[in-house]
Amino acid sequence: MYLAEEGDITTIIGGIAPDWGPFGTLGDEARTMVQVIMALAIIICLAIAIWGAAKQRIGATAMRDTFSAEQGKGLIVAGLTGVFIIGSLGTLFTIVYGMAV
């Protein structure tokens, strides 16, 4: 309890958040560009997952097309995997960079 009374939320989050590892020396503009590119990639991956869900639903019920339903499952998995990988890139870079140093 004693440690929790002195700290605030930025101390807690700052201890968990990656420190950008090899990108730590980049300027603020470059960091913002990396964040924007990663956000766009996540949005694209989510769109792929949503398209896969729609394709699976339409293929399985309306058209009774099993190939389309299976293709939809693949798109869902690919989209969500992409979201996970892109979302964890900052942490992965920090871990790999920390191991190299």
Short mmCIF file of C-alpha atoms in Angstrom, two decimals:
data_model
loop_
_atom_site.label_atom_id
_atom_site.label_comp_id
_atom_site.label_asym_id
_atom_site.label_seq_id
_atom_site.Cartn_x
_atom_site.Cartn_y
_atom_site.Cartn_z
CA MET A 1 0.00 0.00 0.00
CA TYR A 2 2.85 2.36 0.74
CA LEU A 3 4.22 2.25 -2.82
CA ALA A 4 0.79 2.75 -4.34
CA GLU A 5 0.19 5.91 -2.33
CA GLU A 6 3.27 7.68 -3.68
CA GLY A 7 2.95 6.76 -7.36
CA ASP A 8 0.51 8.06 -9.90
CA ILE A 9 -0.86 6.54 -13.07
CA THR A 10 1.98 7.88 -15.25
CA THR A 11 4.51 6.09 -13.07
CA ILE A 12 2.62 2.83 -13.44
CA ILE A 13 2.05 3.18 -17.18
CA GLY A 14 5.59 4.45 -17.76
CA GLY A 15 6.96 1.30 -16.17
CA ILE A 16 4.96 -0.93 -18.51
CA ALA A 17 5.13 1.03 -21.76
CA PRO A 18 8.03 0.34 -24.12
CA ASP A 19 10.68 3.02 -24.41
CA TRP A 20 10.83 2.74 -28.21
CA GLY A 21 14.14 0.82 -28.06
CA PRO A 22 16.06 1.54 -31.26
CA PHE A 23 13.56 4.26 -32.17
CA GLY A 24 14.33 6.16 -28.95
CA THR A 25 16.68 8.51 -30.78
CA LEU A 26 14.10 9.46 -33.39
CA GLY A 27 12.54 12.88 -33.25
CA ASP A 28 8.92 13.48 -32.31
CA GLU A 29 7.89 13.85 -35.96
CA ALA A 30 9.40 10.50 -36.91
CA ARG A 31 7.73 8.79 -33.95
CA THR A 32 4.41 10.28 -34.97
CA MET A 33 4.88 9.00 -38.52
CA VAL A 34 5.66 5.49 -37.23
CA GLN A 35 2.54 5.63 -35.04
CA VAL A 36 0.37 6.82 -37.95
CA ILE A 37 1.66 4.07 -40.23
CA MET A 38 1.05 1.45 -37.55
CA ALA A 39 -2.46 2.80 -36.90
CA LEU A 40 -3.30 2.67 -40.62
CA ALA A 41 -1.99 -0.90 -40.82
CA ILE A 42 -4.16 -1.90 -37.84
CA ILE A 43 -7.22 -0.29 -39.46
CA ILE A 44 -6.53 -2.18 -42.70
CA CYS A 45 -6.16 -5.47 -40.80
CA LEU A 46 -9.42 -4.85 -38.95
CA ALA A 47 -11.13 -4.11 -42.26
CA ILE A 48 -9.81 -7.42 -43.62
CA ALA A 49 -11.19 -9.25 -40.58
CA ILE A 50 -14.59 -7.56 -40.96
CA TRP A 51 -14.64 -8.38 -44.69
CA GLY A 52 -13.84 -12.00 -43.80
CA ALA A 53 -16.67 -12.13 -41.27
CA ALA A 54 -19.12 -10.77 -43.83
CA LYS A 55 -17.86 -13.19 -46.47
CA GLN A 56 -18.18 -16.11 -44.08
CA ARG A 57 -21.69 -15.13 -43.03
CA ILE A 58 -22.95 -14.53 -46.57
CA GLY A 59 -21.23 -17.63 -47.93
CA ALA A 60 -22.48 -19.90 -45.17
CA THR A 61 -26.13 -18.81 -45.07
CA ALA A 62 -27.32 -16.94 -48.13
CA MET A 63 -25.40 -18.63 -50.91
CA ARG A 64 -24.56 -21.95 -49.24
CA ASP A 65 -21.05 -21.57 -50.63
CA THR A 66 -18.65 -23.49 -48.39
CA PHE A 67 -15.58 -22.23 -50.26
CA SER A 68 -16.55 -18.63 -49.56
CA ALA A 69 -17.19 -19.44 -45.91
CA GLU A 70 -13.77 -21.08 -45.55
CA GLN A 71 -12.14 -18.14 -47.32
CA GLY A 72 -13.90 -15.83 -44.87
CA LYS A 73 -12.46 -17.76 -41.93
CA GLY A 74 -8.98 -17.34 -43.38
CA LEU A 75 -9.49 -13.60 -43.78
CA ILE A 76 -10.68 -13.28 -40.18
CA VAL A 77 -7.64 -15.13 -38.86
CA ALA A 78 -5.26 -13.16 -41.09
CA GLY A 79 -6.76 -9.81 -40.10
CA LEU A 80 -6.72 -10.47 -36.37
CA THR A 81 -3.20 -11.92 -36.52
CA GLY A 82 -2.05 -8.78 -38.31
CA VAL A 83 -3.62 -6.60 -35.61
CA PHE A 84 -1.86 -8.58 -32.89
CA ILE A 85 1.53 -8.50 -34.63
CA ILE A 86 1.39 -4.80 -35.46
CA GLY A 87 0.11 -3.96 -31.99
CA SER A 88 3.01 -5.74 -30.35
CA LEU A 89 5.79 -4.49 -32.67
CA GLY A 90 6.87 -1.75 -30.26
CA THR A 91 7.28 -4.24 -27.45
CA LEU A 92 9.03 -6.76 -29.69
CA PHE A 93 11.50 -4.15 -30.96
CA THR A 94 12.22 -3.05 -27.40
CA ILE A 95 12.85 -6.62 -26.25
CA VAL A 96 15.09 -7.48 -29.19
CA TYR A 97 16.98 -4.19 -28.87
CA GLY A 98 17.41 -4.71 -25.13
CA MET A 99 18.78 -8.19 -25.67
CA ALA A 100 21.27 -6.89 -28.24
CA VAL A 101 22.52 -4.16 -25.93
#
